[in-house]
Amino acid sequence: MKKKIAFFDTKPYDKRSFDSTVGIEEYEIEYFETRLTERSMALTKGFDIVCAFVNDEITAPVIDQLYANGIRLIAMRCAGYNNVDVCHALDKIRIVRVPAYSPHAVAEHALALLMTLNRKIHRAHLRTRDSNFSIVGLVGMDMYGKTVGVIGAGKIGRIMVDILCGLGMDVLVYDKYQDKAWAESKGVRYTELSEIYEKAQVISLHCPLTDESHHLINKESIAQMRDGVMIINTSRGPLIDTKALIKGLKSGKIGAAGLDVYEEEADYFFEDYSEEIVTDDVLARLLTFNNVVVTSHQAFLTEEALANISGTTLKNINTFYAGEHGANEICGNCDAGSCVRHTKRTA
Ligand code: NAI
């Protein structure tokens, strides 16, 4: 009997990518368009595995219901797992993830946001489409020689550092854990957040969302930043207190914001609301600024990343059925981040 996978929050590109993954035919997948929440959790009855994504809500009650329905594995097809109550799942359901599907895709998207905002490409595009060939108001700055702060130098942050070094920028790095040999090899310097806030003209966020990093960018941190600072967030929405960001944008303290993620994105992102009214006033306000570019959590969306997501998810599931604890397993006993210690804990 084939094991059955309940696949939530399906988009056409997910289905295309998973269906073409060699070896997936060993499993039976049912694709649900709905997200996994307390309202939809009953759908998992009769399945063995749940495959979920960034905006599924895998809370304690969802985990209990999944467990009662016989689910023993949640295969996250993403890197972040802040939407999973990992501790509650401990010793009930095992959780695996795809730690890196394409760090290049995300870093390159962060660069796209940065460059779009700096050279005002989004505004220039609208103008020339309307036969307005004026360049008044489109002055940018050379990135060469400017100071940039990268917060979180893991897989994505490090690629971002390479890109920014390539632009000739002076790169300051903050990470909770320092790898001095890496920093030295790249000619970049670890520092405290306070120095990044004080000196950086651009700040790019690449750390995970944890209790500690929640609202890292807030009223107080914004007050310490340089006037006109550009903030890029391709990591997780709640790293930024959006209301504080809006205040900063209104006062001119923040010169530009490139956001691929948003605090309340689960209500809107990935769906087409073009025929409806956006009732989220914070999001609506954000969209009115001509120095803000919002993309709807698409930084990962490249062919290469999709192929890695489906391939790694399949490997993770196979590892589970081989009775092993792979390196992509998340352990509720460990700090958020890259957990490869599950086998040690259970040993
Ligand atoms: P990673 O785990 O390789 O690196 C994260 C880094 O952040 C680590 O070096 C860690 O030490 C550091 N860190 C942890 N807590 C911190 C804190 N409080 N302050 C500063 N640094 C801290 O993760 P990776 O692959 O680089 O991904 C980073 C984030 O990017 C993910 O957590 C995820 O939220 C986001 N992401 C967004 C995607 C998108 O499509 N927009 C796609 C994939 C990931």
mmCIF file of C-alpha atoms and ligand atoms in Angstrom, residues 79-80 82 97 99-101 103 106 151-158 174-177 205-210 212-213 216 234-236 260-261 297-301 336-338, ligand 1:
data_model
loop_
_atom_site.group_PDB
_atom_site.id
_atom_site.type_symbol
_atom_site.label_atom_id
_atom_site.label_comp_id
_atom_site.label_asym_id
_atom_site.label_seq_id
_atom_site.Cartn_x
_atom_site.Cartn_y
_atom_site.Cartn_z
ATOM 1 C CA ALA A 79 13.188 26.385 5.545
ATOM 2 C CA GLY A 80 11.450 28.436 8.261
ATOM 3 C CA ASN A 82 8.068 29.426 13.020
ATOM 4 C CA ARG A 97 12.113 20.657 6.501
ATOM 5 C CA PRO A 99 16.809 23.891 5.048
ATOM 6 C CA ALA A 100 18.140 25.305 1.799
ATOM 7 C CA TYR A 101 16.256 25.123 -1.450
ATOM 8 C CA PRO A 103 19.761 30.453 -0.861
ATOM 9 C CA VAL A 106 16.424 34.525 -1.898
ATOM 10 C CA ILE A 151 21.547 40.732 9.980
ATOM 11 C CA GLY A 152 21.792 36.947 10.024
ATOM 12 C CA ALA A 153 24.717 35.446 8.123
ATOM 13 C CA GLY A 154 23.562 31.911 7.528
ATOM 14 C CA LYS A 155 23.151 30.328 4.121
ATOM 15 C CA ILE A 156 21.210 33.218 2.558
ATOM 16 C CA GLY A 157 22.928 36.019 4.460
ATOM 17 C CA ARG A 158 26.357 34.779 3.368
ATOM 18 C CA TYR A 174 25.466 40.832 12.848
ATOM 19 C CA ASP A 175 24.759 37.230 13.763
ATOM 20 C CA LYS A 176 23.913 35.632 17.058
ATOM 21 C CA TYR A 177 26.691 33.139 16.417
ATOM 22 C CA LEU A 205 17.400 40.932 7.214
ATOM 23 C CA HIS A 206 18.368 37.270 6.894
ATOM 24 C CA CYS A 207 17.860 35.844 10.389
ATOM 25 C CA PRO A 208 15.045 33.448 11.316
ATOM 26 C CA LEU A 209 11.952 34.522 13.218
ATOM 27 C CA THR A 210 12.303 33.582 16.877
ATOM 28 C CA GLU A 212 14.282 37.015 20.235
ATOM 29 C CA SER A 213 14.114 38.386 16.697
ATOM 30 C CA LEU A 216 13.770 43.340 15.833
ATOM 31 C CA THR A 234 13.128 38.708 2.635
ATOM 32 C CA SER A 235 13.152 36.702 5.853
ATOM 33 C CA ARG A 236 9.929 36.747 7.895
ATOM 34 C CA ASP A 260 8.974 40.128 0.415
ATOM 35 C CA VAL A 261 7.309 39.219 3.681
ATOM 36 C CA HIS A 297 6.818 35.944 -0.497
ATOM 37 C CA GLN A 298 8.256 35.059 -3.881
ATOM 38 C CA ALA A 299 11.970 35.303 -3.080
ATOM 39 C CA PHE A 300 12.318 31.520 -3.225
ATOM 40 C CA LEU A 301 10.432 31.144 -6.490
ATOM 41 C CA ALA A 336 15.547 27.336 16.517
ATOM 42 C CA GLY A 337 18.039 27.169 13.696
ATOM 43 C CA SER A 338 19.689 24.239 12.043
HETATM 44 P P1 NAI B 1 20.165 29.841 8.253
HETATM 45 O O1 NAI B 1 19.664 29.048 9.407
HETATM 46 O O2 NAI B 1 21.181 29.236 7.339
HETATM 47 O O3 NAI B 1 20.770 31.222 8.781
HETATM 48 C C1 NAI B 1 20.154 32.020 9.735
HETATM 49 C C2 NAI B 1 21.255 32.795 10.454
HETATM 50 O O4 NAI B 1 20.629 33.695 11.366
HETATM 51 C C3 NAI B 1 22.201 31.893 11.253
HETATM 52 O O5 NAI B 1 23.534 32.239 10.972
HETATM 53 C C4 NAI B 1 21.827 32.190 12.709
HETATM 54 O O6 NAI B 1 22.932 32.086 13.582
HETATM 55 C C5 NAI B 1 21.352 33.621 12.600
HETATM 56 N N1 NAI B 1 20.486 34.037 13.702
HETATM 57 C C6 NAI B 1 19.628 33.295 14.448
HETATM 58 N N2 NAI B 1 18.991 34.075 15.328
HETATM 59 C C7 NAI B 1 19.448 35.329 15.137
HETATM 60 C C8 NAI B 1 19.170 36.581 15.734
HETATM 61 N N3 NAI B 1 18.277 36.688 16.724
HETATM 62 N N4 NAI B 1 19.822 37.656 15.276
HETATM 63 C C9 NAI B 1 20.745 37.565 14.289
HETATM 64 N N5 NAI B 1 21.042 36.411 13.675
HETATM 65 C C10 NAI B 1 20.405 35.313 14.098
HETATM 66 O O7 NAI B 1 18.869 30.297 7.450
HETATM 67 P P2 NAI B 1 18.781 30.760 5.930
HETATM 68 O O8 NAI B 1 18.600 29.584 5.050
HETATM 69 O O9 NAI B 1 19.872 31.712 5.629
HETATM 70 O O10 NAI B 1 17.379 31.521 5.943
HETATM 71 C C11 NAI B 1 17.186 32.714 6.680
HETATM 72 C C12 NAI B 1 15.712 33.011 6.747
HETATM 73 O O11 NAI B 1 15.249 33.336 5.435
HETATM 74 C C13 NAI B 1 14.829 31.812 7.160
HETATM 75 O O12 NAI B 1 14.732 31.720 8.560
HETATM 76 C C14 NAI B 1 13.523 32.145 6.542
HETATM 77 O O13 NAI B 1 12.752 32.839 7.513
HETATM 78 C C15 NAI B 1 13.861 33.091 5.394
HETATM 79 N N6 NAI B 1 13.524 32.538 4.079
HETATM 80 C C16 NAI B 1 12.712 33.285 3.265
HETATM 81 C C17 NAI B 1 12.368 32.827 2.010
HETATM 82 C C18 NAI B 1 11.524 33.633 1.081
HETATM 83 O O14 NAI B 1 11.070 33.103 0.061
HETATM 84 N N7 NAI B 1 11.295 34.906 1.342
HETATM 85 C C19 NAI B 1 12.824 31.500 1.560
HETATM 86 C C20 NAI B 1 13.715 30.828 2.467
HETATM 87 C C21 NAI B 1 14.025 31.327 3.701
#
